[in-house]
Short mmCIF file of C-alpha atoms in Angstrom, two decimals:
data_model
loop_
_atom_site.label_atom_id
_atom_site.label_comp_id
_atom_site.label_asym_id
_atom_site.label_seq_id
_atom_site.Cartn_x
_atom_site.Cartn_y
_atom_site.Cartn_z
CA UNK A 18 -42.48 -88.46 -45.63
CA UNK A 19 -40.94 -88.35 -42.78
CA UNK A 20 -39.88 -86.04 -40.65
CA UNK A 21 -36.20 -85.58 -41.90
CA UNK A 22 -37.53 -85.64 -45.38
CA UNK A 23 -40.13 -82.62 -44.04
CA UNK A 24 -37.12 -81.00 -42.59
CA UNK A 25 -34.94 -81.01 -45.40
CA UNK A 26 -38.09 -80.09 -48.16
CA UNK A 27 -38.41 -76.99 -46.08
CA UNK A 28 -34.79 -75.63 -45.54
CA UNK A 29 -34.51 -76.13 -49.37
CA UNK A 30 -37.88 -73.94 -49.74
CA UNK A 31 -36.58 -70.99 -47.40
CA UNK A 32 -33.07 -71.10 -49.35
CA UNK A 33 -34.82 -70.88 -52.81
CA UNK A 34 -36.97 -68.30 -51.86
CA UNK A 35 -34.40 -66.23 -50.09
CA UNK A 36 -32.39 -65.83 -53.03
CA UNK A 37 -35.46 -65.62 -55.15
CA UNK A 38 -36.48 -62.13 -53.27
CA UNK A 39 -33.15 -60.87 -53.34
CA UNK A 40 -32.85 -61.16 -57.06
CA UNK A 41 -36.18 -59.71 -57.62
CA UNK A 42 -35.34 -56.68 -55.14
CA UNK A 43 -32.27 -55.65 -56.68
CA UNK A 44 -33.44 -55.73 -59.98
CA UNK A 45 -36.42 -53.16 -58.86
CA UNK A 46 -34.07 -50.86 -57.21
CA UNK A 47 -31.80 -50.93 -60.16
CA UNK A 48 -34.20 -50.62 -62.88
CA UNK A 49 -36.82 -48.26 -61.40
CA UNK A 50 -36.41 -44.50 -61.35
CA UNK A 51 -35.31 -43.05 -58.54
CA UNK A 52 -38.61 -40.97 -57.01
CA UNK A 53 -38.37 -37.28 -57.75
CA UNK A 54 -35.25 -36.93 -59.37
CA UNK A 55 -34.49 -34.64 -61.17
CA UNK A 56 -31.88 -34.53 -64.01
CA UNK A 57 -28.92 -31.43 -63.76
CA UNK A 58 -27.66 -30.23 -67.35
CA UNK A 59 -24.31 -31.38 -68.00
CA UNK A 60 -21.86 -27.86 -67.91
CA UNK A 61 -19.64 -27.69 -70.79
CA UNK A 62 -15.90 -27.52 -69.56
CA UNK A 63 -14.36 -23.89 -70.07
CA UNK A 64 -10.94 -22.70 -69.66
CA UNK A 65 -9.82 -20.38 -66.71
CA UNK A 66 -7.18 -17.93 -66.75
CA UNK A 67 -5.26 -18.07 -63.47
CA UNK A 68 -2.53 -14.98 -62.75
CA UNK A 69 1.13 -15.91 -62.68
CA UNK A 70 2.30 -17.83 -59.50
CA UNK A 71 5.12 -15.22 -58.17
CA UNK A 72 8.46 -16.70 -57.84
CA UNK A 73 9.43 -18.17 -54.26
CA UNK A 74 11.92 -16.11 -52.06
CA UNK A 75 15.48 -17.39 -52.28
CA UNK A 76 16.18 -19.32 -49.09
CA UNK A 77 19.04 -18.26 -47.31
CA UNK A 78 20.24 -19.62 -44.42
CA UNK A 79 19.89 -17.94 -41.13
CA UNK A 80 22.46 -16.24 -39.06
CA UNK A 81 24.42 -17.89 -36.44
CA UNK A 82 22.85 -16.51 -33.45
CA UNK A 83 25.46 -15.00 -30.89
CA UNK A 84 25.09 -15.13 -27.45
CA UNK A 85 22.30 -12.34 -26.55
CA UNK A 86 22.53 -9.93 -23.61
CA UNK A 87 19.09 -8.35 -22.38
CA UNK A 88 20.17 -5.43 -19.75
CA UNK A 89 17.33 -3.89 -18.04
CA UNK A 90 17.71 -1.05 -16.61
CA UNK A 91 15.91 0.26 -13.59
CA UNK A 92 15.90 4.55 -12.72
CA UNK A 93 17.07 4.59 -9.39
CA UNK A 94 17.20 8.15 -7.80
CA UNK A 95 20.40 9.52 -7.33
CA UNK A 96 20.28 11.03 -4.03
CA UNK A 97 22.23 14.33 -3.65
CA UNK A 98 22.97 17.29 -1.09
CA UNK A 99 20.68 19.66 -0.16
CA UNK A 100 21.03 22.85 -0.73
CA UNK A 101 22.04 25.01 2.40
CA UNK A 102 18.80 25.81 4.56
CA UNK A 103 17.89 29.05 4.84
CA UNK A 104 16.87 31.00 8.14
CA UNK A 105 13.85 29.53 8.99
CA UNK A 106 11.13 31.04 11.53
CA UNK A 107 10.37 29.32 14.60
CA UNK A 108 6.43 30.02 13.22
CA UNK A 109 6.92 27.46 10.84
CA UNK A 110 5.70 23.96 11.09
CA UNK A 111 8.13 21.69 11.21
CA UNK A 112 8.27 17.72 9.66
CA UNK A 113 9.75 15.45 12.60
CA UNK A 114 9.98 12.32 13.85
CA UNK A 115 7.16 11.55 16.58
CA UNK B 7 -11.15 38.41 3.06
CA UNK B 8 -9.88 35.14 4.81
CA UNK B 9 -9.22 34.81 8.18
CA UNK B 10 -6.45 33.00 9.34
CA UNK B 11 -7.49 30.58 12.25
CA UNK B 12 -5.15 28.22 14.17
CA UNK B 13 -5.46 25.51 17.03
CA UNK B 14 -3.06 23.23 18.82
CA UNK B 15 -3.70 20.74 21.40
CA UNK B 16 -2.26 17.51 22.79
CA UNK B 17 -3.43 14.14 21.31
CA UNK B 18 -2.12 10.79 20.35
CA UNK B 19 0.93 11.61 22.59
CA UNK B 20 1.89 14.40 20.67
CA UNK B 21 1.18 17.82 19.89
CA UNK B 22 -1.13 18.33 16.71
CA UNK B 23 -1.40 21.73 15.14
CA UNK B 24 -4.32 22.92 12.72
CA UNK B 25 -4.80 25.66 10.56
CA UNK B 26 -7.37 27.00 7.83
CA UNK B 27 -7.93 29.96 5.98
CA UNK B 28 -11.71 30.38 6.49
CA UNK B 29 -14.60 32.78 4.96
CA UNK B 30 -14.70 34.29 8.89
CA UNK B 31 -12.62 33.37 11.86
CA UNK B 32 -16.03 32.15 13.48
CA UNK B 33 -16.36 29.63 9.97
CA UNK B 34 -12.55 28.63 11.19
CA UNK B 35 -13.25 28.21 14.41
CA UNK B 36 -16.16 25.62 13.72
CA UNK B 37 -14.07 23.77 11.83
CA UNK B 38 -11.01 23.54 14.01
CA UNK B 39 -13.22 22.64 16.40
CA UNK B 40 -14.71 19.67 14.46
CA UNK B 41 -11.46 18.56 13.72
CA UNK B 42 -10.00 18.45 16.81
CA UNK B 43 -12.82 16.35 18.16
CA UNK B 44 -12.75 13.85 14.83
CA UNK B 45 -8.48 13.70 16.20
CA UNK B 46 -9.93 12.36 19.75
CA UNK B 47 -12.39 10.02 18.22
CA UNK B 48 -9.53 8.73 15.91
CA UNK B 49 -7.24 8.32 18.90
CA UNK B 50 -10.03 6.61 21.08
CA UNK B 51 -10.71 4.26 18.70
CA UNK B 52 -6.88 3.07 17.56
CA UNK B 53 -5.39 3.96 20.35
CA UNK B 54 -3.57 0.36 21.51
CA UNK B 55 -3.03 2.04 24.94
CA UNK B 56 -6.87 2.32 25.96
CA UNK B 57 -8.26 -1.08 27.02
CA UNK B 58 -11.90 0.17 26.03
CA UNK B 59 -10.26 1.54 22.18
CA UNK B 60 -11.58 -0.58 19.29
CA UNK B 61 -7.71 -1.65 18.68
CA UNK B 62 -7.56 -3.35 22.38
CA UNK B 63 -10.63 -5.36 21.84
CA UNK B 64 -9.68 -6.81 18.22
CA UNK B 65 -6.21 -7.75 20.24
CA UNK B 66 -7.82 -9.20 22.79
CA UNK B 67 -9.89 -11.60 20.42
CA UNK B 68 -7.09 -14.07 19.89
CA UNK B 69 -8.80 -16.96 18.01
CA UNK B 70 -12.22 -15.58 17.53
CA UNK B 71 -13.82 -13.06 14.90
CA UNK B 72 -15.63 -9.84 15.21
CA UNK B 73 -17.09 -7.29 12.84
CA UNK B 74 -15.40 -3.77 13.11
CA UNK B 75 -16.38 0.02 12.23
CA UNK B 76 -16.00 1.01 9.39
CA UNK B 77 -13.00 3.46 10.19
CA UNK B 78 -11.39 0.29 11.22
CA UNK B 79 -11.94 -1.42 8.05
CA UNK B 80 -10.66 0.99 5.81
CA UNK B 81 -7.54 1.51 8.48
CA UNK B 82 -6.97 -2.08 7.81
CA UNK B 83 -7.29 -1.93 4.14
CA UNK B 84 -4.94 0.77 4.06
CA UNK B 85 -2.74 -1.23 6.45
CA UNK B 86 -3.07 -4.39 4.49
CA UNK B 87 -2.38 -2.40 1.09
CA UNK B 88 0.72 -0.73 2.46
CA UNK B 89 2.32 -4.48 3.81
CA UNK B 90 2.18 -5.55 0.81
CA UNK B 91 3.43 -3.00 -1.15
CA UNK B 92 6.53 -2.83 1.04
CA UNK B 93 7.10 -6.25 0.79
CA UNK B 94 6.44 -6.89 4.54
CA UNK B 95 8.78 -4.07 5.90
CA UNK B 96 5.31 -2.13 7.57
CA UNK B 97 3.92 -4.78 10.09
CA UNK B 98 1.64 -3.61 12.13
CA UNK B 99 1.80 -7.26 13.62
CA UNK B 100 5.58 -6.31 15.73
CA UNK B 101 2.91 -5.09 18.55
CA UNK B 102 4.82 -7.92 20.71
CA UNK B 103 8.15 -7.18 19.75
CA UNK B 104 7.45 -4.14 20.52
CA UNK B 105 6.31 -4.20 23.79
CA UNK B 106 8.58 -6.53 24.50
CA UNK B 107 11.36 -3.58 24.31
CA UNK B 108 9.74 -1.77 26.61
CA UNK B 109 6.85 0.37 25.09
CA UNK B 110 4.12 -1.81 26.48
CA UNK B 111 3.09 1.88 28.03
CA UNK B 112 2.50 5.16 26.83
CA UNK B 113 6.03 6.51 26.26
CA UNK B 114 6.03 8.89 29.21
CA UNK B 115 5.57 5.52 31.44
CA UNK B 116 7.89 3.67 30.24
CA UNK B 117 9.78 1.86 33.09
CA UNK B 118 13.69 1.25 32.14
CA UNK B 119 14.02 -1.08 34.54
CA UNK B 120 11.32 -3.50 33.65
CA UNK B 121 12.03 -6.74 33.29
CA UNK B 122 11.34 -7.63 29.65
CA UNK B 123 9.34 -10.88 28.55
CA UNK B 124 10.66 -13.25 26.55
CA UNK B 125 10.39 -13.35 22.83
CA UNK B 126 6.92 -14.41 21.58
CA UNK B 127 6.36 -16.26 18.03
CA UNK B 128 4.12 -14.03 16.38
CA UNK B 129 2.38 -13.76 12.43
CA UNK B 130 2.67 -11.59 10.12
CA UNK B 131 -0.36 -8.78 9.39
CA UNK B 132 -0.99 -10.55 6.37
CA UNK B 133 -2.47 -13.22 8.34
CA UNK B 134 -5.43 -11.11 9.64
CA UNK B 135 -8.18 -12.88 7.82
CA UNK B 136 -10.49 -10.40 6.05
CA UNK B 137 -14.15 -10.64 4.95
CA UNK B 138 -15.68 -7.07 4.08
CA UNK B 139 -15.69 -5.65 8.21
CA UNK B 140 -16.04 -9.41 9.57
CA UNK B 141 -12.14 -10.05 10.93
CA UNK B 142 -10.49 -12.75 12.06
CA UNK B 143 -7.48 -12.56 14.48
CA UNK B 144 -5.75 -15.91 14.58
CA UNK B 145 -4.74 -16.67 17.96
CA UNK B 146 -0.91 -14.70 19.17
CA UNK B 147 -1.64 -12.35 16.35
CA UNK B 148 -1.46 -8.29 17.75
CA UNK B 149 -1.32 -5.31 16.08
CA UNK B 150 -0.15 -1.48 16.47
CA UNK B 151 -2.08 1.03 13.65
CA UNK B 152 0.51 3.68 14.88
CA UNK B 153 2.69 3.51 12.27
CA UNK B 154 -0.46 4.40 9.80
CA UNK B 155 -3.04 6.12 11.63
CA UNK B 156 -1.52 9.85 12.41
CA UNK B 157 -0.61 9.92 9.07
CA UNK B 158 -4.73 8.53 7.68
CA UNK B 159 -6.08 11.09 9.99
CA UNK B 160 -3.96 13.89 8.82
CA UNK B 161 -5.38 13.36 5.03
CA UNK B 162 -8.91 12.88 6.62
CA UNK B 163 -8.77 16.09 8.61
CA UNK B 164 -7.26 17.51 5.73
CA UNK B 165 -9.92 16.81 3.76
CA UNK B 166 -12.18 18.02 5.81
CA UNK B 167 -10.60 21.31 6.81
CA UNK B 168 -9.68 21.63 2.90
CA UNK B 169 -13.58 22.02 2.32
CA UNK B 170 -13.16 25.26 4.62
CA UNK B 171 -10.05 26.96 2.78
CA UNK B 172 -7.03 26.66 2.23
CA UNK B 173 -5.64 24.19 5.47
CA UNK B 174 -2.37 22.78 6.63
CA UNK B 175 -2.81 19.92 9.38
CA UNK B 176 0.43 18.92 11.37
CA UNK B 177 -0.22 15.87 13.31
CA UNK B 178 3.21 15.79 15.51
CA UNK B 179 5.28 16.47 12.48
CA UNK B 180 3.31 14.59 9.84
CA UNK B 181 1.80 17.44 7.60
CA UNK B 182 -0.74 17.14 4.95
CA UNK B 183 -2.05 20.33 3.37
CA UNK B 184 -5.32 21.36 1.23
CA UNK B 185 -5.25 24.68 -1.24
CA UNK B 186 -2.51 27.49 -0.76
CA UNK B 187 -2.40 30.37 1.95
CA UNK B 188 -3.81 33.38 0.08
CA UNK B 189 -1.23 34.97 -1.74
CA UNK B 190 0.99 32.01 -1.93
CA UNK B 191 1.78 29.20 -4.34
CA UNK B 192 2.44 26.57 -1.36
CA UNK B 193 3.13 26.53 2.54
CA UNK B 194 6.52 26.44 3.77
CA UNK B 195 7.44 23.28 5.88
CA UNK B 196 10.92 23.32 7.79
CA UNK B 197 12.94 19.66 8.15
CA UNK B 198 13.92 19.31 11.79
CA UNK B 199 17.32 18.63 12.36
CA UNK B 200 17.83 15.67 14.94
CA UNK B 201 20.77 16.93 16.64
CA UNK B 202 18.82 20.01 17.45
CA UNK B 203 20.21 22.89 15.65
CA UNK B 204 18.56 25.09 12.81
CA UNK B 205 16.23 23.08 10.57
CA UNK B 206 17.95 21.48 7.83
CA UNK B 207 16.21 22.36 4.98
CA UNK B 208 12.76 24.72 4.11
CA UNK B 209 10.32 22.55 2.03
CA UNK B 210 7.65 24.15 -0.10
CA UNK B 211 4.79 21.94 -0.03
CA UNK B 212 1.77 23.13 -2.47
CA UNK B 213 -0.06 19.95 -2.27
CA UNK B 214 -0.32 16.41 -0.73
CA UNK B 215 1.76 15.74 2.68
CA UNK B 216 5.33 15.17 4.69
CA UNK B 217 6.07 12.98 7.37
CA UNK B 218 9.34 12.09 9.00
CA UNK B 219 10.79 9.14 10.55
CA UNK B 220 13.50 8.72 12.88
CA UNK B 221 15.18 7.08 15.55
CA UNK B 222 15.93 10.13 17.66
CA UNK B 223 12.90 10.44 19.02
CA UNK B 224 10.74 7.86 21.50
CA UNK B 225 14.12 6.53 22.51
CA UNK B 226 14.45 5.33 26.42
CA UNK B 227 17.25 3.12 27.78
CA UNK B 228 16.70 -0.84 28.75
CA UNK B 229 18.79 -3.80 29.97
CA UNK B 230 20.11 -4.05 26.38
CA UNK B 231 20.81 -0.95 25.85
CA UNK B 232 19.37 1.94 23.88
CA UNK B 233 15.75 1.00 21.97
CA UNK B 234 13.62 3.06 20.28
CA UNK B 235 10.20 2.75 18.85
CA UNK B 236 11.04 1.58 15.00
CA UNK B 237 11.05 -2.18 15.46
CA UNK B 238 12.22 -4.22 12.15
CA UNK B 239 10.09 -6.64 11.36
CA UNK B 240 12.61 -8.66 10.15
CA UNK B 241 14.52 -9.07 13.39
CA UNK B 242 11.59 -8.08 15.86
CA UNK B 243 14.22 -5.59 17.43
CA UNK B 244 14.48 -1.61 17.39
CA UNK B 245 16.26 -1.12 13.78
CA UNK B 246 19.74 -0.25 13.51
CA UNK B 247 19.91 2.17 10.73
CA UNK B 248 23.08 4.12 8.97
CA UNK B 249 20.32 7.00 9.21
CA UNK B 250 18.43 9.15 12.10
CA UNK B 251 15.64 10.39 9.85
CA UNK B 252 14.16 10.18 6.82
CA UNK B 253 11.55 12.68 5.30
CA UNK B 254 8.93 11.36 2.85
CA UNK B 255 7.02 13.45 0.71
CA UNK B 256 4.06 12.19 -1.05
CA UNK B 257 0.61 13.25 -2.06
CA UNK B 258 -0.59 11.20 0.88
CA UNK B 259 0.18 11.40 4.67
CA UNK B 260 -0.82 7.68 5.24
CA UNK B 261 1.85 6.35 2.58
CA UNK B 262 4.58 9.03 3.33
CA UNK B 263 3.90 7.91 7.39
CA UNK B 264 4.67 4.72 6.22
CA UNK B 265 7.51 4.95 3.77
CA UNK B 266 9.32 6.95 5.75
CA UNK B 267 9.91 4.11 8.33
CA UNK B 268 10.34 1.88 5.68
CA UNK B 269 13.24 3.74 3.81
CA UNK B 270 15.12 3.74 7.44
CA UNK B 271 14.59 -0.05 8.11
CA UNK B 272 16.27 -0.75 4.32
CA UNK B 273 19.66 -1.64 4.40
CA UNK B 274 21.80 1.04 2.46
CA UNK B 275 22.04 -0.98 -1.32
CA UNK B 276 18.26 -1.52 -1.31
CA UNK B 277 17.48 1.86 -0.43
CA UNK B 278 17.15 3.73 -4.25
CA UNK B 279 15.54 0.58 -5.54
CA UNK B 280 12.75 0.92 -1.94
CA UNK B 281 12.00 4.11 -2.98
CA UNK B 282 11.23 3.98 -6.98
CA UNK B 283 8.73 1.15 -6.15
CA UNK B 284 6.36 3.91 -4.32
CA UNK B 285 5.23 6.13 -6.97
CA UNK B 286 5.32 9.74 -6.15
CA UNK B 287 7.43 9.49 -3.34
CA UNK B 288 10.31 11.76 -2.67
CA UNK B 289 12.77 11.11 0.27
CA UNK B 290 15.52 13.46 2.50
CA UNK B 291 18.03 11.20 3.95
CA UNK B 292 19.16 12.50 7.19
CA UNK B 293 22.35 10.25 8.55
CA UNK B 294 23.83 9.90 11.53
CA UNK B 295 26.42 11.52 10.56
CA UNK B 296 27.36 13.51 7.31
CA UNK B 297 25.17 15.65 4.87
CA UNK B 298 21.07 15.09 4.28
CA UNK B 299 20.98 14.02 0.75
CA UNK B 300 17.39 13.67 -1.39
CA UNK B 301 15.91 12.57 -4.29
CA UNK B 302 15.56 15.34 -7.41
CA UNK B 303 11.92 15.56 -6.32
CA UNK B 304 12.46 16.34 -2.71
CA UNK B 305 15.37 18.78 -3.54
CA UNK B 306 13.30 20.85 -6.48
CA UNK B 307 11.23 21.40 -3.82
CA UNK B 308 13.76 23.12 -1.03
CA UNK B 309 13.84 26.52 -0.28
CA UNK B 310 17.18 27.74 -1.84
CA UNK B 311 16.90 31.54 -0.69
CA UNK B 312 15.34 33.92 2.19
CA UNK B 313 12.19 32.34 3.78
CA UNK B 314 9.59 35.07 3.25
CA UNK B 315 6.07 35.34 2.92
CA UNK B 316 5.39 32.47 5.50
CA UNK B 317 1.70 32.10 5.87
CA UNK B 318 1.98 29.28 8.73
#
């Protein structure tokens, strides 16, 4: 042999044995139990009584909106007269400008 | 039995009456005596006309940071509070303008015929950088606490009188008052009239404080004419105002001090609208000429009758 002829002998070896390992993997995995499991009772189907569905609101369709006005309105004092000032001591302290 | 104890003297360049209803007259004696002296300390320190006063040196920093009392910091809270809520009509930066009109003295020494400096660019107080009692005066920046500080000292003497018995304190026409004379459901406070005549209305003030501003007063005559001490921020230039005086009453001297001022500087419109956005204050409107008008608040609370019973 030569060495093409080695070469070629040995791809053909790794291919066979490739698929050979794949073959024999699946088939474990697929016919071996899975470890610890466990099997769940089947539930038998029963039947459910929802309540009615009420009926959706009629739609109608909205109002046109106007033009909108917001006032606000602000308390301003009203100023008025003061009543007329009665005799006043000269004892008295008196508010003034300083 | 309370005595009734009284003391005036001369400070802050005006005269300043005190009086308590005390356990003894001795008891009220102490105590007008302690506040009188707490009135010189508070005029030493914020006095702008002192060069030693803890005012002059913070406007003398210009540029450069210092940490102040703690008077001064809560003077400039108070301050800084009050700009704010007036939407930058109280200034305490218009020191410049102000002098620049003249009163770069105290108002007895003002010179008429001074010549008067140019205009200066200036900030605004809200540029007075703040951290807890370390401030920071950015350079050109100078302020005047007089539109604020007779009325704060009034509520602190107040306070401390109050302690005492029934007080009123009258700091050159702002009054605060503590408790009721015995007897009486609130003191009596007349409105001064600025053309001179018979007070224009009797106030009965049970609690909290009234302080007037006007024009008519602190006037003096200069090269453009006549100036007074009210300087509008806005223009840098003694207001011109459709009123002489307006009366604020609210539960604290500081803020009536400094809404007072600030009702006068408003233009006429703006004025109503000024005045609802300082809760619990009541104004008289005194104009230059015509009738004093009020707010409901102010006017519930004039004397309609006979003064009687006066207790101050």
């Amino acid at each position: 042999m030569n060495k093409k002829e080695i070469g070629s002998a040995l791809r053909r070896g790794v291919l066979a044995g490739t698929i050979a390992g794949s073959v024999a993997g699946f088939a474990a995995f697929a016919v071996a139990p899975a470890y610890g499991e466990t099997r769940v009772p089947a539930v038998a189907p029963s039947s459910v009584d929802l309540p009615p569905v009420p009926p959706l609101p009629s739609l109608a369709p909205l109002p046109k909106v106007g033009s909108v006005s917001v006032t606000t309105r602000v308390s301003l004092p009203a100023f008025r007269p003061l009543p007329p000032a009665p005799a006043v001591p000269a004892t008295v302290p008196t508010t003034r400008a300083s | 039995m309370t005595e009734r104890v009284e003391r005036s003297f001369r400070a802050m360049g005006t005269t300043m009456r005190l009086v308590v209803f005390a356990a003894s007259a001795a008891a009220g004696e102490r105590a007008l005596a302690s506040a009188e002296a707490r009135t010189r300390a508070i005029e030493a320190r914020f006095s702008r006309f002192e060069a030693t006063s803890e005012l002059s040196r913070i406007n003398a920093l210009g540029g450069s940071s210092v940490v102040v009392s703690a008077e001064m910091s809560e003077v400039l809270d108070l301050a800084r509070e009050q700009h704010e809520a007036t939407g930058g009509l109280f200034d305490p930066a218009i020191l410049p303008d102000l002098e620049r009109a003249g009163y770069d003295r105290t108002f007895e020494d003002i010179d008429p015929a001074a010549d008067r400096r140019d205009a200066v660019a200036h900030g605004t107080f809200a540029e007075l950088r703040r951290d807890g009692r370390l401030v920071l005066v950015p350079p050109g920046l100078r302020i005047d606490l007089g539109g604020i500080v007779k009325g704060w000292s009034a509520d602190r003497v107040a306070d401390a009188l109050g302690d005492v018995g029934p007080a009123l304190v009258d700091l050159g026409g702002d009054i605060a008052v503590r408790g009721t004379p015995p007897g009486e459901t609130a003191w009596t406070v007349a409105v001064e009239d600025p053309s001179g005549g018979a007070p224009l209305a009797a106030l009965r003030i049970a609690s909290g404080a009234v302080a007037t501003s006007g024009t008519y007063r602190r006037r003096w005559s200069g090269p453009g004419g006549a100036m007074h001490h009210l300087i509008d921020p806005r223009t840098g230039l003694p207001a011109e105002s459709d009123l002489a005086a307006v009366v604020a009453l609210h539960p604290r001297a500081a803020v009536a001090d400094v809404w007072a001022k600030c009702v006068l500087l408003e233009a006429p419109a703006r004025r109503a609208a000024l005045v609802v956005s300082c809760p619990g204050l009541e104004v008289i409107l005194v104009p230059l000429s015509g009738s004093p008008v009020g707010t409901p608040g102010a006017l519930a609370r004039c004397v309609a009758g006979t003064v009687s019973g006066v207790a101050a």
